[in-house]
C-alpha cells in the first residue's frame, strides 16, 4: 500500500530547517559548521586550502573570452580582486603573453561603494556595442538585478534601464528597446518561480508600463525567448516551456513572406532547434515521423525556415547517431554547421557542408583524439551571412586546457594554454565498463598513477551525476589532481544513464519512474571498481552535487555496503517536498510529481530523506550546501543531516553563506569547499 504523501510537511519534524534565515535554523547551522571545522580543519586542510587558492588565483590561468564587435570580453578573479573585474581587449593583444586589458567594471570596488555583496552574472552588449546590460547577483543567487552600463565612460547610466532583483532574462531588440522576462511579482511568475511573461520595454517609459507580448500558463515552467538581430534575419523565437523537456516554440520574422506574423513551429514538444539565418535545424529527443520520413532520436535535420512555415516538410537528415556516437550541440557558421560530437564519450568536432552531391561531413583537422573538445561562435553576431570564426576549447583529465581560433580554413591557431596544476608523472587514464543489472554496459573513466602496473587497493573517489541529459566528459583535474591524484589515490567518473553521453535515449532511460536506473548503474560501477581489486568498499567514496547529490544520497540509503564515505554537495534529498522548495517544481519532468499518488509511489523509493532508517550501517557522510542557493533549497541538506545525527549516524555538515548553487562567487569559497571535502575523505577512506 502506498504511504500517504508527506508533501505538506505536517509530519516532518525538521521542517523548521527550511526557514533559510530562521533564528533557530541559523543557530543549528552555525553549531554544525563549528563541529565540522573542529573535525576537519587541521594542518593538512590548511595546506590543501592554500594549494587550491594558488591554482585558482594563478596569474597564468587562461583568461577565457567571448567576442562581441571588435573586442574580446573577459571576467577575471584573483587574489587582489576576489569578486572580479569585467574587462576587454582586442585579438591582437590577446594573442600576446601579456594582453593589455581595459577594465570596465571592478565588482569589489562596486561592493565597497554600495555595501552589497554583488557577484557578476554576465553582460549583454547593445546593438551598437556602446552600452551593456550588467547582471548582478547577490552572493551568487540565480535572481539578478540588471543595470544599464555605458561602456565608454565605464559607468552605470543614471536614467537607464534598471530591472530589480528577480529571476530575469533580458535582451536588446534595438538601442532603445528591450525584451525581458522577469519574475517580479506572483502574477509574472510561474509556480516554478520563473517568468511567465515576456514584455517589450521602451526607453523612457516605466517598467510597469512595458507591453506584454508573450505569456504562458501559471503551471508551465517558464516563458523563454531568443532575439536574433542578425541583419536580414531579425526576429524573435519564443518558447512556452511546459516543463524542462517539452516546449511549444513560436517564431516571428521581420523579413520574408511570413514577416510580422507569430507562428508556432509544428514540431514535437521534445526537440532542440536553431534558426540563425535561412535554415531551421532540429534534433528530436524521440523518433519523429514527419512527411514520408522518420527523423531518429538524436539526429540532426535541416530545412529552409520559410519553406517550413509555408508547409514544406522535406527535411534533409545531415547527422545520424549511432549506439556510441551522439550529437551534443551544433553551431551555424558561414563555412557550414560545426558539430560537437561525443564518440564513446570522447570529443569530436566535425563540419557539415552542402555540396551538389548533398551534405558532406568532415572531421576538423589539428585536434587531439582523446579529449573533450567544445566549439563556440567567436563574434559574427552582426554578420548577415553568419560568422566565420570559432573558438575551440580542448581539455582532458591529465591535459591542461588549451584554446584555439579556427577561421574555417586549415588547422586551428593555438591561442592560450593553462599551466599544469599537478605532477602528471605516472598518471594514466583508462575507460572501463561495468555491467548493469539489465545487461547494459556502463562506461566509466578511471584516472590515477600506474594503473597498468597493479597495486594494492587504493582510496578511490567515484563521481557521478546521471540526470537532465548532462554529459560527464574528460576535463582537466587541476584541483583533484593536486590534492588527490598526486598522493597516489584514484578517481573515477561514471557515465550512467540519465546523462546525455549517448544521446537523448540515454537520458530517457532514467527519468521519473525509471530514475532509480541511474542510481543502480552507479552502484554497478562501484561494484566493478571493488571487483577489479583496485579498491575496496572501505576505501571507496562517492561524490556528487545537485542531482548528483540525490544520486549519492541514494548510495548512502540504498547501497551503503558499497562505500566507505559519501560526499554530498548542494543536494536534492527530500523528494516529497522538493516541488514546494524554490525552483523544485521545474524538475517534475525529470522526477515526477509527489502530489500524484502513483508518482509518489515510485518517488518515495529513491527519496533519501525518507529512506533513512534506524539500525542500519551507513558510511560517514559529509553534506554541504549554501544559504544563498535559490535553486536547490538548503533545507534538503540541513534536514538530511539533522535526521542522520538524531539517529546516531556519522554525519558532518557545512553551509556557506555566499556562493549560490555553483558556490563560485569567489575563489576563497571554492577553496574552502574543496579543502573540506578532501579533508573529510582523508579521515575516512584515506590516510589522515
XYZ file of C-alpha atoms in Angstrom:
688
model
C 0.000 0.000 0.000
C 1.337 3.444 -0.907
C 2.206 5.592 2.103
C 0.487 8.993 2.408
C 2.324 11.785 0.687
C 4.002 13.951 3.357
C 4.417 16.925 0.972
C 2.694 19.350 3.332
C 5.429 18.857 5.932
C 2.941 18.217 8.752
C 4.755 15.041 9.786
C 8.247 16.379 9.179
C 9.979 17.131 12.492
C 12.719 19.104 10.725
C 10.577 21.314 8.506
C 11.758 24.294 10.592
C 15.181 23.895 8.957
C 13.604 25.062 5.694
C 13.428 28.590 7.151
C 16.563 29.786 5.418
C 17.208 32.741 7.729
C 15.194 31.435 10.692
C 16.892 32.150 14.003
C 16.665 28.558 15.227
C 17.770 27.164 11.860
C 20.761 29.507 11.567
C 21.855 28.661 15.113
C 21.726 24.968 14.208
C 23.802 25.631 11.069
C 26.420 27.592 12.987
C 26.766 24.824 15.542
C 27.146 22.225 12.793
C 29.727 24.328 10.949
C 31.768 24.735 14.127
C 31.637 20.989 14.776
C 32.778 20.233 11.215
C 35.563 22.815 11.323
C 36.819 21.315 14.564
C 36.940 17.890 12.966
C 38.384 18.724 9.547
C 40.366 21.974 9.733
C 43.788 20.603 10.633
C 47.201 21.395 9.143
C 46.509 19.185 6.109
C 43.300 21.115 5.439
C 45.212 24.381 5.573
C 47.818 23.080 3.129
C 45.099 21.954 0.752
C 43.288 25.280 1.051
C 46.488 27.157 0.203
C 47.171 24.837 -2.737
C 43.700 25.372 -4.190
C 43.943 29.139 -3.756
C 47.270 29.091 -5.597
C 45.610 27.264 -8.501
C 42.510 29.465 -8.601
C 44.396 32.763 -8.260
C 47.275 31.912 -10.612
C 48.181 34.769 -12.939
C 48.953 32.391 -15.809
C 45.454 30.901 -15.996
C 43.633 31.189 -19.311
C 41.564 34.390 -19.451
C 38.579 32.878 -21.251
C 36.918 35.325 -23.638
C 33.879 35.915 -25.774
C 33.976 38.184 -28.813
C 31.457 40.970 -29.451
C 32.136 43.513 -32.130
C 35.807 44.427 -32.184
C 36.514 43.388 -28.590
C 37.170 40.270 -26.558
C 35.472 40.361 -23.151
C 36.664 38.526 -20.044
C 35.695 38.277 -16.392
C 38.698 37.749 -14.115
C 39.094 36.951 -10.410
C 42.361 36.834 -8.482
C 43.734 37.474 -5.003
C 43.555 41.238 -5.406
C 40.077 41.117 -6.957
C 38.154 38.249 -5.302
C 34.807 39.315 -6.799
C 36.408 40.109 -10.112
C 36.973 42.524 -12.978
C 34.941 42.805 -16.157
C 37.417 43.824 -18.836
C 38.170 43.730 -22.543
C 40.987 43.695 -25.059
C 41.468 43.185 -28.803
C 42.503 39.980 -30.527
C 45.999 41.161 -31.463
C 46.754 41.993 -27.845
C 45.092 38.830 -26.550
C 47.437 36.706 -28.638
C 50.427 38.082 -26.732
C 51.714 36.722 -23.409
C 50.677 39.910 -21.615
C 47.472 41.327 -23.116
C 46.566 44.934 -22.399
C 43.237 44.860 -20.585
C 40.823 47.729 -20.369
C 38.989 47.293 -17.053
C 35.347 48.284 -17.433
C 33.873 47.340 -14.046
C 35.514 46.382 -10.744
C 32.983 44.355 -8.725
C 34.977 44.626 -5.483
C 35.036 48.407 -5.796
C 31.300 48.394 -6.529
C 30.650 46.294 -3.425
C 32.717 48.613 -1.269
C 30.896 51.666 -2.609
C 27.408 50.192 -2.200
C 27.934 47.953 0.826
C 26.369 44.990 -1.002
C 27.979 41.617 -1.793
C 27.396 41.621 -5.527
C 28.644 38.904 -7.833
C 28.981 39.442 -11.584
C 26.446 37.366 -13.531
C 27.065 38.450 -17.120
C 26.743 41.337 -19.548
C 24.821 41.788 -22.807
C 26.155 44.402 -25.237
C 23.751 46.733 -27.036
C 23.446 46.598 -30.835
C 25.934 49.442 -31.276
C 28.218 47.997 -28.519
C 28.330 51.266 -26.543
C 26.055 50.052 -23.747
C 25.651 46.823 -21.804
C 23.078 45.275 -19.532
C 25.033 44.175 -16.461
C 23.588 41.311 -14.393
C 24.421 41.461 -10.688
C 23.676 38.601 -8.325
C 23.606 38.915 -4.539
C 26.220 36.413 -3.355
C 25.614 34.113 -6.294
C 21.825 33.774 -6.357
C 20.055 32.928 -9.611
C 17.940 36.042 -9.059
C 19.700 39.079 -10.520
C 19.471 42.854 -10.661
C 20.113 44.332 -14.096
C 21.520 47.787 -14.772
C 22.383 49.607 -17.960
C 26.084 50.402 -18.244
C 27.814 52.930 -20.515
C 30.981 51.290 -21.807
C 32.943 54.393 -22.992
C 32.502 56.202 -19.652
C 32.697 52.951 -17.598
C 29.694 53.946 -15.529
C 26.113 52.934 -14.909
C 23.544 55.009 -16.788
C 21.719 57.108 -14.203
C 18.409 57.187 -16.072
C 18.965 53.942 -17.955
C 17.268 50.576 -17.893
C 17.121 49.059 -14.390
C 15.376 45.783 -13.587
C 15.009 44.975 -9.869
C 16.185 41.665 -8.421
C 14.339 38.646 -9.816
C 14.921 35.608 -11.983
C 15.228 37.517 -15.242
C 16.053 37.058 -18.906
C 16.689 40.170 -20.973
C 17.878 41.017 -24.474
C 18.278 44.113 -26.610
C 15.907 44.493 -29.560
C 17.449 47.795 -30.595
C 19.337 50.550 -28.824
C 16.189 51.814 -27.086
C 14.106 48.648 -26.719
C 14.411 45.525 -24.590
C 12.621 42.212 -24.421
C 12.517 40.904 -20.893
C 11.014 38.167 -18.829
C 11.267 38.869 -15.113
C 9.531 37.095 -12.235
C 8.949 40.350 -10.357
C 5.511 39.571 -8.950
C 3.376 36.458 -8.385
C 1.402 37.426 -11.480
C 4.617 37.475 -13.536
C 5.835 34.151 -12.117
C 5.126 30.509 -12.794
C 4.672 28.032 -9.972
C 8.311 27.074 -10.520
C 9.403 30.661 -9.819
C 10.408 31.641 -13.339
C 8.897 34.309 -15.562
C 5.577 33.591 -17.256
C 5.502 36.782 -19.352
C 7.717 38.397 -21.949
C 7.429 42.160 -22.165
C 8.706 44.838 -24.527
C 10.163 47.826 -22.722
C 10.890 51.129 -24.456
C 13.446 53.570 -23.128
C 11.973 56.453 -21.161
C 8.852 54.579 -20.055
C 8.298 52.909 -16.669
C 8.929 49.173 -16.399
C 5.368 48.665 -15.175
C 4.100 50.047 -18.483
C 6.070 47.577 -20.606
C 3.793 45.763 -23.048
C 3.249 42.030 -22.535
C 3.956 40.360 -25.881
C 4.008 36.698 -24.836
C 2.781 34.742 -21.830
C 2.378 31.169 -20.664
C 0.265 29.386 -18.104
C 0.973 29.529 -14.382
C 1.575 25.771 -14.301
C 4.176 25.962 -17.098
C 7.832 26.166 -16.145
C 8.645 29.449 -17.923
C 8.379 31.731 -20.929
C 11.744 31.898 -22.716
C 12.781 33.834 -25.805
C 15.701 34.487 -28.104
C 16.314 37.650 -30.128
C 18.080 37.415 -33.479
C 19.495 40.808 -34.505
C 21.496 39.466 -37.439
C 20.895 41.838 -40.410
C 18.274 40.474 -42.852
C 17.393 37.691 -40.383
C 15.983 39.740 -37.498
C 13.301 38.081 -35.456
C 12.304 36.558 -32.138
C 11.769 32.955 -31.095
C 9.565 32.232 -28.072
C 9.357 29.054 -26.021
C 6.379 28.060 -23.930
C 8.321 25.709 -21.651
C 5.758 23.177 -20.472
C 8.480 21.588 -18.349
C 12.237 21.153 -18.559
C 11.959 18.909 -21.625
C 8.781 19.910 -23.510
C 8.125 23.209 -25.253
C 5.859 24.871 -27.768
C 8.033 27.066 -29.993
C 6.912 30.191 -31.839
C 8.764 32.389 -34.303
C 8.335 35.964 -35.525
C 10.365 37.123 -38.507
C 10.971 40.684 -39.641
C 11.672 39.728 -43.263
C 10.325 37.295 -45.822
C 6.867 36.002 -46.697
C 5.874 35.498 -43.047
C 7.119 38.848 -41.753
C 5.182 40.284 -38.843
C 3.388 37.035 -38.011
C 3.857 34.920 -34.900
C 3.694 31.303 -35.985
C 4.015 28.164 -33.925
C 6.566 25.749 -35.301
C 4.825 22.423 -35.879
C 7.453 20.367 -34.104
C 7.497 17.697 -31.410
C 7.445 19.055 -27.864
C 10.820 17.474 -27.043
C 13.272 18.872 -29.564
C 16.334 21.119 -29.890
C 16.240 23.825 -32.572
C 18.212 26.713 -34.038
C 17.481 29.217 -36.803
C 20.310 31.732 -37.081
C 19.858 32.543 -40.772
C 17.791 30.881 -43.515
C 17.693 27.330 -42.164
C 15.749 25.628 -39.406
C 17.860 22.951 -37.708
C 16.135 20.387 -35.496
C 17.215 17.445 -33.347
C 14.309 15.473 -31.834
C 14.568 13.783 -28.443
C 12.444 10.888 -29.704
C 11.866 9.438 -33.175
C 9.766 11.879 -35.236
C 7.842 10.783 -38.282
C 7.244 13.813 -40.484
C 6.093 13.699 -44.098
C 7.310 10.443 -45.560
C 10.385 10.025 -43.361
C 11.339 9.422 -39.745
C 14.000 11.594 -38.132
C 15.599 9.366 -35.480
C 16.201 10.328 -31.877
C 19.320 12.487 -31.641
C 19.678 13.020 -35.398
C 20.075 16.495 -36.925
C 17.839 17.593 -39.795
C 17.712 20.808 -41.853
C 15.043 22.627 -43.842
C 14.624 26.183 -45.148
C 12.701 28.034 -42.427
C 10.387 29.977 -44.743
C 9.589 26.792 -46.658
C 8.787 25.027 -43.395
C 6.500 27.861 -42.322
C 4.768 27.563 -45.686
C 4.075 23.879 -45.108
C 7.091 22.087 -46.586
C 8.393 19.089 -44.620
C 11.212 17.847 -46.846
C 13.874 17.780 -44.155
C 17.397 16.669 -45.004
C 18.911 14.466 -42.322
C 22.520 15.631 -42.044
C 23.692 13.737 -38.946
C 22.755 10.239 -37.859
C 23.698 8.997 -34.389
C 24.989 5.509 -33.677
C 24.827 3.500 -30.442
C 28.099 5.115 -29.314
C 28.144 8.381 -31.310
C 25.919 11.212 -30.076
C 25.404 14.838 -31.054
C 25.933 17.203 -28.130
C 25.429 20.567 -29.843
C 25.958 22.426 -33.089
C 26.892 25.923 -34.300
C 25.865 27.624 -37.529
C 28.730 29.311 -39.392
C 29.334 30.646 -42.878
C 31.515 27.582 -43.559
C 28.790 25.130 -42.601
C 27.468 23.536 -39.429
C 30.061 22.707 -36.782
C 29.028 19.609 -34.843
C 30.138 18.866 -31.301
C 30.029 15.073 -31.017
C 30.707 12.501 -28.346
C 32.136 9.279 -29.744
C 32.176 6.756 -26.894
C 32.416 9.753 -24.500
C 35.346 11.247 -26.408
C 35.069 14.650 -28.046
C 34.992 15.157 -31.787
C 34.335 18.203 -33.976
C 33.022 17.821 -37.496
C 31.985 20.239 -40.232
C 28.824 19.711 -42.278
C 28.807 21.410 -45.678
C 26.328 21.484 -48.537
C 27.528 20.257 -51.908
C 25.917 19.303 -55.188
C 26.015 15.695 -54.044
C 24.347 16.539 -50.758
C 25.648 17.227 -47.285
C 29.199 16.163 -46.513
C 30.682 15.612 -43.039
C 34.412 16.055 -42.494
C 36.443 15.930 -39.294
C 38.128 19.181 -38.383
C 41.922 18.919 -38.566
C 44.551 19.509 -35.912
C 42.555 18.330 -32.885
C 43.517 15.611 -30.391
C 41.899 12.199 -30.411
C 41.226 11.622 -26.703
C 39.855 14.758 -25.080
C 36.787 16.922 -24.617
C 36.520 19.454 -27.435
C 33.973 22.245 -27.451
C 33.256 24.919 -30.040
C 31.606 28.306 -29.784
C 30.979 31.118 -32.229
C 33.601 33.825 -31.899
C 31.813 37.026 -32.837
C 29.906 37.238 -36.083
C 26.556 38.091 -34.496
C 26.260 41.128 -36.778
C 27.149 39.265 -39.973
C 24.120 38.676 -42.245
C 25.860 35.656 -43.798
C 26.788 34.069 -40.444
C 30.169 34.419 -38.775
C 33.407 32.785 -39.800
C 35.412 32.352 -36.598
C 35.112 29.676 -33.922
C 36.808 29.324 -30.544
C 37.779 25.749 -29.697
C 38.468 24.603 -26.138
C 40.311 21.329 -25.579
C 40.742 19.609 -22.228
C 41.380 16.184 -20.725
C 41.771 14.621 -17.292
C 45.560 14.992 -17.330
C 45.722 17.504 -20.188
C 45.770 21.198 -19.199
C 43.106 23.154 -21.066
C 44.003 24.934 -24.303
C 42.094 27.237 -26.616
C 42.453 27.787 -30.349
C 40.966 30.053 -33.020
C 39.559 28.485 -36.176
C 38.720 30.701 -39.135
C 37.243 27.987 -41.312
C 40.401 27.020 -43.161
C 43.160 24.656 -42.146
C 44.082 23.729 -38.613
C 43.056 25.927 -35.675
C 45.522 28.514 -34.400
C 46.594 27.956 -30.764
C 45.669 30.869 -28.503
C 46.122 30.087 -24.819
C 47.257 27.216 -22.586
C 46.601 26.556 -18.924
C 49.589 25.805 -16.711
C 49.898 22.293 -15.276
C 48.498 22.236 -11.741
C 49.739 18.821 -10.685
C 52.554 16.416 -11.467
C 51.353 14.128 -14.287
C 54.182 11.633 -13.771
C 52.716 8.140 -13.897
C 49.118 9.334 -14.385
C 47.066 7.066 -16.643
C 43.503 7.284 -17.942
C 41.502 4.155 -18.673
C 37.965 3.745 -19.928
C 36.332 0.726 -18.356
C 32.831 -0.728 -18.327
C 30.580 -2.110 -15.640
C 27.530 -4.222 -16.418
C 24.177 -3.041 -15.080
C 21.503 -5.386 -13.768
C 19.729 -5.340 -17.150
C 22.943 -6.145 -19.025
C 23.672 -2.596 -20.253
C 27.363 -1.728 -20.386
C 28.034 1.386 -18.293
C 31.286 3.163 -19.182
C 33.424 4.897 -16.625
C 36.801 6.591 -16.618
C 39.486 5.642 -14.102
C 42.311 8.109 -13.520
C 45.402 7.610 -11.367
C 49.047 6.659 -11.155
C 50.353 3.423 -12.624
C 47.004 1.801 -13.298
C 48.599 -0.804 -15.513
C 51.264 -1.842 -13.021
C 48.962 -3.336 -10.426
C 48.943 -2.170 -6.830
C 47.187 -2.854 -3.530
C 43.649 -1.434 -3.230
C 43.803 2.345 -3.054
C 41.496 5.138 -1.835
C 39.198 5.996 -4.755
C 36.573 8.669 -5.426
C 33.648 7.757 -7.683
C 31.875 10.812 -9.132
C 28.534 10.867 -10.932
C 25.519 12.916 -11.958
C 23.034 10.993 -14.104
C 20.310 13.478 -14.963
C 18.889 16.174 -17.255
C 20.803 14.815 -20.277
C 24.040 16.320 -18.914
C 27.173 14.503 -20.066
C 30.246 13.966 -17.885
C 33.265 14.242 -20.151
C 37.038 14.484 -19.602
C 38.130 17.794 -18.071
C 41.428 18.839 -16.551
C 41.579 17.747 -12.926
C 43.653 20.636 -11.609
C 42.389 20.576 -8.015
C 41.674 16.865 -7.643
C 44.975 16.133 -9.355
C 46.890 18.218 -6.834
C 45.037 17.133 -3.699
C 44.264 13.521 -4.584
C 45.981 12.016 -7.632
C 49.439 13.239 -6.644
C 49.071 11.234 -3.429
C 48.694 8.028 -5.428
C 44.920 7.852 -4.962
C 42.419 7.173 -7.740
C 39.446 8.998 -9.242
C 36.609 7.505 -11.303
C 33.808 9.193 -13.269
C 30.713 7.166 -14.148
C 28.762 7.799 -17.376
C 25.494 6.435 -16.013
C 22.094 6.619 -17.667
C 20.191 9.852 -17.122
C 23.033 11.792 -18.716
C 23.486 12.628 -22.389
C 26.677 10.731 -23.208
C 24.879 8.541 -25.747
C 22.124 10.895 -26.794
C 18.545 11.517 -25.652
C 17.726 7.812 -25.214
C 20.454 7.529 -22.559
C 18.644 10.266 -20.639
C 15.158 8.845 -21.175
C 16.293 5.511 -19.734
C 16.472 7.159 -16.285
C 13.624 9.604 -15.845
C 10.632 9.685 -13.495
C 9.573 6.074 -12.798
C 12.958 4.786 -14.037
C 15.053 7.412 -12.243
C 16.412 4.692 -9.978
C 18.195 3.213 -13.021
C 20.900 5.909 -12.794
C 21.450 5.032 -9.141
C 21.588 1.317 -9.905
C 24.099 1.978 -12.711
C 26.294 3.913 -10.285
C 26.170 1.036 -7.819
C 27.205 -1.327 -10.629
C 30.279 0.829 -11.278
C 31.115 0.799 -7.553
C 30.928 -2.997 -7.532
C 33.129 -3.183 -10.624
C 35.771 -0.977 -9.018
C 35.917 -3.253 -5.984
C 35.788 -6.456 -8.022
C 38.739 -5.269 -10.121
C 40.898 -5.139 -6.993
C 41.925 -1.519 -7.417
C 39.931 -0.518 -4.358
C 37.602 -1.925 -1.706
C 34.255 -0.788 -0.388
C 36.016 0.592 2.696
C 38.371 2.647 0.505
C 35.734 3.837 -1.993
C 33.943 7.184 -1.608
C 31.221 8.611 -3.827
C 30.767 12.295 -4.620
C 28.014 14.195 -6.390
C 26.265 17.557 -6.315
C 22.738 18.826 -7.042
C 21.060 15.949 -8.923
C 24.315 14.146 -8.186
C 23.609 14.837 -4.513
C 20.387 12.878 -4.915
C 22.469 10.139 -6.535
C 24.947 9.797 -3.646
C 22.161 10.220 -1.100
C 20.749 7.029 -2.592
C 24.132 5.374 -2.297
C 24.017 6.095 1.433
C 20.497 4.792 1.945
C 20.175 2.078 -0.723
C 23.738 0.853 -1.220
C 25.630 1.671 1.998
C 27.658 -1.556 1.854
C 29.442 -0.388 -1.318
C 31.108 2.734 0.121
C 33.388 3.851 2.888
C 32.328 7.515 2.679
C 29.848 9.818 0.918
C 30.472 13.452 -0.106
C 27.125 15.068 -0.908
C 27.112 18.646 -2.277
C 24.179 21.123 -2.676
C 21.883 18.110 -2.794
C 18.292 17.351 -3.643
C 17.173 14.831 -0.982
C 13.546 15.327 0.107
C 11.523 14.084 -2.860
C 8.211 14.661 -1.078
C 8.623 18.408 -0.667
C 11.073 19.251 -3.442
C 8.339 20.813 -5.591
C 7.471 23.176 -2.706
C 11.036 24.451 -2.337
C 12.410 27.196 -4.615
C 12.797 26.011 -8.239
C 11.823 22.422 -7.472
C 8.546 22.485 -9.397
C 10.506 22.956 -12.621
C 12.010 19.449 -12.318
C 8.782 17.451 -12.302
C 9.517 16.162 -15.816
C 12.760 14.648 -14.522
C 11.492 13.124 -11.279
C 7.702 13.135 -11.105
C 5.079 14.919 -9.026
C 4.765 13.810 -5.379
C 1.237 15.243 -5.301
C 0.134 12.460 -7.681
C -0.215 9.231 -5.661
C 1.031 6.943 -8.444
C 4.140 9.095 -8.857
C 4.795 9.397 -5.133
C 4.668 5.583 -5.084
C 7.964 5.465 -7.015
C 9.430 8.770 -5.813
C 9.500 7.564 -2.212
C 11.658 4.631 -3.315
C 14.532 6.996 -4.155
C 13.900 9.811 -1.648
C 16.961 9.583 0.613
C 15.421 11.717 3.353
C 12.578 9.230 3.670
C 14.744 6.132 3.266
C 16.857 6.858 6.351
C 16.055 4.189 8.906
C 17.397 3.259 12.347
C 19.590 0.230 12.881
C 21.450 0.476 9.581
C 25.180 0.574 8.921
C 25.756 3.777 6.973
C 29.188 5.062 5.935
C 30.220 8.544 7.138
C 28.681 11.333 5.050
C 29.729 14.960 4.506
C 26.834 17.178 3.353
C 27.402 20.713 2.077
C 25.038 23.462 0.974
C 24.835 27.199 0.506
C 22.479 29.648 2.181
C 22.148 31.770 -0.968
C 21.348 28.789 -3.196
C 17.973 29.801 -4.636
C 17.818 26.802 -6.955
C 18.162 23.752 -4.670
C 16.859 24.721 -1.228
C 19.422 24.346 1.594
C 16.670 22.689 3.613
C 17.380 19.432 1.764
C 20.894 19.230 3.154
C 20.007 20.587 6.580
C 17.149 18.158 7.193
C 19.118 15.137 5.982
C 21.996 15.957 8.313
C 19.697 16.573 11.274
C 17.822 13.299 10.794
C 21.025 11.292 10.426
C 22.508 12.928 13.501
C 19.414 12.197 15.603
C 19.679 8.507 14.715
C 23.353 8.459 15.697
C 24.895 8.097 12.244
C 28.297 9.636 11.368
C 27.390 12.858 9.554
C 29.231 16.116 9.008
C 27.687 19.292 7.650
C 28.882 22.606 6.247
C 26.859 25.567 4.967
C 28.470 28.619 3.430
C 26.652 31.942 3.393
C 27.657 33.014 -0.132
C 28.043 31.327 -3.468
C 24.648 30.306 -4.787
C 24.151 26.877 -6.328
C 27.556 26.799 -8.023
C 29.468 28.064 -4.995
C 31.671 30.058 -7.372
C 31.168 33.608 -6.089
C 34.833 33.915 -5.154
C 37.879 31.690 -5.106
C 38.059 31.599 -1.313
C 34.673 29.865 -1.059
C 35.649 27.335 -3.720
C 38.922 26.605 -1.988
C 37.186 26.158 1.352
C 34.668 23.729 -0.115
C 37.266 21.644 -1.910
C 39.687 21.540 1.010
C 36.949 20.497 3.452
C 35.789 17.716 1.120
C 39.247 16.256 0.672
C 39.936 16.590 4.400
C 36.811 14.504 5.015
C 37.999 11.862 2.542
C 41.443 11.698 4.160
C 39.823 10.984 7.519
C 37.517 8.309 6.141
C 38.864 6.371 3.149
C 42.406 7.783 3.017
C 45.282 8.133 5.426
C 44.671 11.164 7.665
